[in-house]
């Protein structure tokens, strides 16, 4: 593969790392770690991710139960900030991926 593409990908990764979204995410993650909540937050994230991947009709109910089970950690300001920062960073990454995909003709219309 063209080394120019790899270099461009590394440049993009560095720009993302320098972005406000990533810097905020990193700071929020550090705050959660400093409060000793990372393991509990990761348990919540793992279960929430599994629910999202299942795509069940009961998702809203199940995520509600999950939030109830983890309500004690979700009440922490640092945890809420971390989860919000993670969502913002993921949305940014989705937008970037969308830009790449929409500008490269991969003939993906069969997925619709």
PDB file of C-alpha atoms in Angstrom:
ATOM      1  CA  UNK A   1       0.000   0.000   0.000  1.00  0.00           C
ATOM      2  CA  UNK A   2       1.033   3.531  -0.605  1.00  0.00           C
ATOM      3  CA  UNK A   3       3.097   4.850   2.314  1.00  0.00           C
ATOM      4  CA  UNK A   4       1.564   8.280   1.669  1.00  0.00           C
ATOM      5  CA  UNK A   5      -1.818   6.891   2.759  1.00  0.00           C
ATOM      6  CA  UNK A   6      -0.352   5.515   5.991  1.00  0.00           C
ATOM      7  CA  UNK A   7       1.340   8.820   6.678  1.00  0.00           C
ATOM      8  CA  UNK A   8      -1.909  10.680   6.032  1.00  0.00           C
ATOM      9  CA  UNK A   9      -3.741   8.312   8.375  1.00  0.00           C
ATOM     10  CA  UNK A  10      -1.158   8.960  11.103  1.00  0.00           C
ATOM     11  CA  UNK A  11      -1.525  12.710  10.512  1.00  0.00           C
ATOM     12  CA  UNK A  12      -5.289  12.400  10.881  1.00  0.00           C
ATOM     13  CA  UNK A  13      -4.874  10.365  14.083  1.00  0.00           C
ATOM     14  CA  UNK A  14      -2.578  13.071  15.468  1.00  0.00           C
ATOM     15  CA  UNK A  15      -5.085  15.777  14.577  1.00  0.00           C
ATOM     16  CA  UNK A  16      -7.796  13.832  16.390  1.00  0.00           C
ATOM     17  CA  UNK A  17      -5.527  13.449  19.429  1.00  0.00           C
ATOM     18  CA  UNK A  18      -4.960  17.224  19.396  1.00  0.00           C
ATOM     19  CA  UNK A  19      -8.692  17.947  19.048  1.00  0.00           C
ATOM     20  CA  UNK A  20     -10.798  19.484  21.791  1.00  0.00           C
ATOM     21  CA  UNK A  21     -13.033  16.394  21.795  1.00  0.00           C
ATOM     22  CA  UNK A  22     -10.169  14.009  22.471  1.00  0.00           C
ATOM     23  CA  UNK A  23      -8.473  16.269  25.003  1.00  0.00           C
ATOM     24  CA  UNK A  24     -11.736  16.617  26.910  1.00  0.00           C
ATOM     25  CA  UNK A  25     -12.269  12.846  26.780  1.00  0.00           C
ATOM     26  CA  UNK A  26      -8.757  12.213  28.069  1.00  0.00           C
ATOM     27  CA  UNK A  27      -9.147  14.704  30.938  1.00  0.00           C
ATOM     28  CA  UNK A  28     -12.501  13.211  31.922  1.00  0.00           C
ATOM     29  CA  UNK A  29     -11.086   9.689  31.790  1.00  0.00           C
ATOM     30  CA  UNK A  30      -8.243  10.749  34.098  1.00  0.00           C
ATOM     31  CA  UNK A  31     -10.739  12.254  36.540  1.00  0.00           C
ATOM     32  CA  UNK A  32     -12.677   8.978  36.674  1.00  0.00           C
ATOM     33  CA  UNK A  33      -9.456   7.030  37.189  1.00  0.00           C
ATOM     34  CA  UNK A  34      -8.355   9.376  39.972  1.00  0.00           C
ATOM     35  CA  UNK A  35     -11.657   8.829  41.772  1.00  0.00           C
ATOM     36  CA  UNK A  36     -11.146   5.066  41.539  1.00  0.00           C
ATOM     37  CA  UNK A  37     -14.297   4.552  39.466  1.00  0.00           C
ATOM     38  CA  UNK A  38     -12.824   3.244  36.206  1.00  0.00           C
ATOM     39  CA  UNK A  39     -13.586  -0.438  36.840  1.00  0.00           C
ATOM     40  CA  UNK A  40     -17.225   0.246  37.691  1.00  0.00           C
ATOM     41  CA  UNK A  41     -17.594   2.588  34.730  1.00  0.00           C
ATOM     42  CA  UNK A  42     -16.069  -0.013  32.427  1.00  0.00           C
ATOM     43  CA  UNK A  43     -18.536  -2.621  33.694  1.00  0.00           C
ATOM     44  CA  UNK A  44     -21.392  -0.235  32.884  1.00  0.00           C
ATOM     45  CA  UNK A  45     -19.916   0.562  29.464  1.00  0.00           C
ATOM     46  CA  UNK A  46     -19.472  -3.130  28.663  1.00  0.00           C
ATOM     47  CA  UNK A  47     -23.066  -3.980  29.513  1.00  0.00           C
ATOM     48  CA  UNK A  48     -24.413  -0.913  27.688  1.00  0.00           C
ATOM     49  CA  UNK A  49     -22.372  -1.840  24.609  1.00  0.00           C
ATOM     50  CA  UNK A  50     -23.727  -5.398  24.659  1.00  0.00           C
ATOM     51  CA  UNK A  51     -27.278  -4.066  24.817  1.00  0.00           C
ATOM     52  CA  UNK A  52     -26.641  -1.741  21.880  1.00  0.00           C
ATOM     53  CA  UNK A  53     -25.203  -4.592  19.805  1.00  0.00           C
ATOM     54  CA  UNK A  54     -28.168  -6.849  20.532  1.00  0.00           C
ATOM     55  CA  UNK A  55     -30.535  -4.315  19.032  1.00  0.00           C
ATOM     56  CA  UNK A  56     -33.360  -5.820  21.007  1.00  0.00           C
ATOM     57  CA  UNK A  57     -36.860  -4.392  20.951  1.00  0.00           C
ATOM     58  CA  UNK A  58     -36.518  -4.144  24.711  1.00  0.00           C
ATOM     59  CA  UNK A  59     -33.437  -1.899  24.531  1.00  0.00           C
ATOM     60  CA  UNK A  60     -35.048   1.111  26.209  1.00  0.00           C
ATOM     61  CA  UNK A  61     -36.336  -0.986  29.098  1.00  0.00           C
ATOM     62  CA  UNK A  62     -33.057  -2.875  29.478  1.00  0.00           C
ATOM     63  CA  UNK A  63     -30.935   0.280  29.400  1.00  0.00           C
ATOM     64  CA  UNK A  64     -33.253   1.731  32.048  1.00  0.00           C
ATOM     65  CA  UNK A  65     -32.612  -1.276  34.285  1.00  0.00           C
ATOM     66  CA  UNK A  66     -28.901  -0.963  33.641  1.00  0.00           C
ATOM     67  CA  UNK A  67     -28.914   2.716  34.623  1.00  0.00           C
ATOM     68  CA  UNK A  68     -30.796   1.834  37.810  1.00  0.00           C
ATOM     69  CA  UNK A  69     -28.238  -0.860  38.704  1.00  0.00           C
ATOM     70  CA  UNK A  70     -25.368   1.570  38.193  1.00  0.00           C
ATOM     71  CA  UNK A  71     -27.117   4.664  39.542  1.00  0.00           C
ATOM     72  CA  UNK A  72     -24.618   5.085  42.377  1.00  0.00           C
ATOM     73  CA  UNK A  73     -21.713   5.641  39.977  1.00  0.00           C
ATOM     74  CA  UNK A  74     -23.775   7.480  37.365  1.00  0.00           C
ATOM     75  CA  UNK A  75     -24.517  10.118  40.006  1.00  0.00           C
ATOM     76  CA  UNK A  76     -20.850  11.146  40.048  1.00  0.00           C
ATOM     77  CA  UNK A  77     -20.242  14.316  38.081  1.00  0.00           C
ATOM     78  CA  UNK A  78     -16.922  12.954  36.804  1.00  0.00           C
ATOM     79  CA  UNK A  79     -18.593   9.802  35.478  1.00  0.00           C
ATOM     80  CA  UNK A  80     -21.319  11.730  33.656  1.00  0.00           C
ATOM     81  CA  UNK A  81     -18.710  14.050  32.144  1.00  0.00           C
ATOM     82  CA  UNK A  82     -16.617  11.059  31.055  1.00  0.00           C
ATOM     83  CA  UNK A  83     -19.527   9.273  29.398  1.00  0.00           C
ATOM     84  CA  UNK A  84     -20.608  12.486  27.657  1.00  0.00           C
ATOM     85  CA  UNK A  85     -17.047  13.121  26.455  1.00  0.00           C
ATOM     86  CA  UNK A  86     -16.829   9.565  25.161  1.00  0.00           C
ATOM     87  CA  UNK A  87     -20.065   9.993  23.200  1.00  0.00           C
ATOM     88  CA  UNK A  88     -18.836  13.292  21.737  1.00  0.00           C
ATOM     89  CA  UNK A  89     -15.551  11.727  20.664  1.00  0.00           C
ATOM     90  CA  UNK A  90     -17.346   8.738  19.132  1.00  0.00           C
ATOM     91  CA  UNK A  91     -19.688  11.055  17.213  1.00  0.00           C
ATOM     92  CA  UNK A  92     -16.690  12.941  15.866  1.00  0.00           C
ATOM     93  CA  UNK A  93     -15.105   9.657  14.775  1.00  0.00           C
ATOM     94  CA  UNK A  94     -18.387   8.613  13.109  1.00  0.00           C
ATOM     95  CA  UNK A  95     -18.521  11.884  11.190  1.00  0.00           C
ATOM     96  CA  UNK A  96     -14.930  11.418  10.039  1.00  0.00           C
ATOM     97  CA  UNK A  97     -15.643   7.849   8.980  1.00  0.00           C
ATOM     98  CA  UNK A  98     -18.769   9.030   7.162  1.00  0.00           C
ATOM     99  CA  UNK A  99     -16.766  11.629   5.261  1.00  0.00           C
ATOM    100  CA  UNK A 100     -14.272   8.979   4.183  1.00  0.00           C
ATOM    101  CA  UNK A 101     -16.927   6.489   3.118  1.00  0.00           C
ATOM    102  CA  UNK A 102     -19.119   8.969   1.259  1.00  0.00           C
ATOM    103  CA  UNK A 103     -16.177  10.246  -0.750  1.00  0.00           C
ATOM    104  CA  UNK A 104     -14.861   6.815  -1.719  1.00  0.00           C
ATOM    105  CA  UNK A 105     -17.018   4.934  -4.200  1.00  0.00           C
ATOM    106  CA  UNK A 106     -17.205   1.473  -2.665  1.00  0.00           C
ATOM    107  CA  UNK A 107     -20.614   0.712  -4.192  1.00  0.00           C
ATOM    108  CA  UNK A 108     -22.237   0.047  -0.818  1.00  0.00           C
ATOM    109  CA  UNK A 109     -25.800   0.796  -1.913  1.00  0.00           C
ATOM    110  CA  UNK A 110     -26.586  -2.944  -1.669  1.00  0.00           C
ATOM    111  CA  UNK A 111     -26.660  -2.441   2.127  1.00  0.00           C
ATOM    112  CA  UNK A 112     -29.858  -0.385   1.923  1.00  0.00           C
TER     113      UNK A 112
END
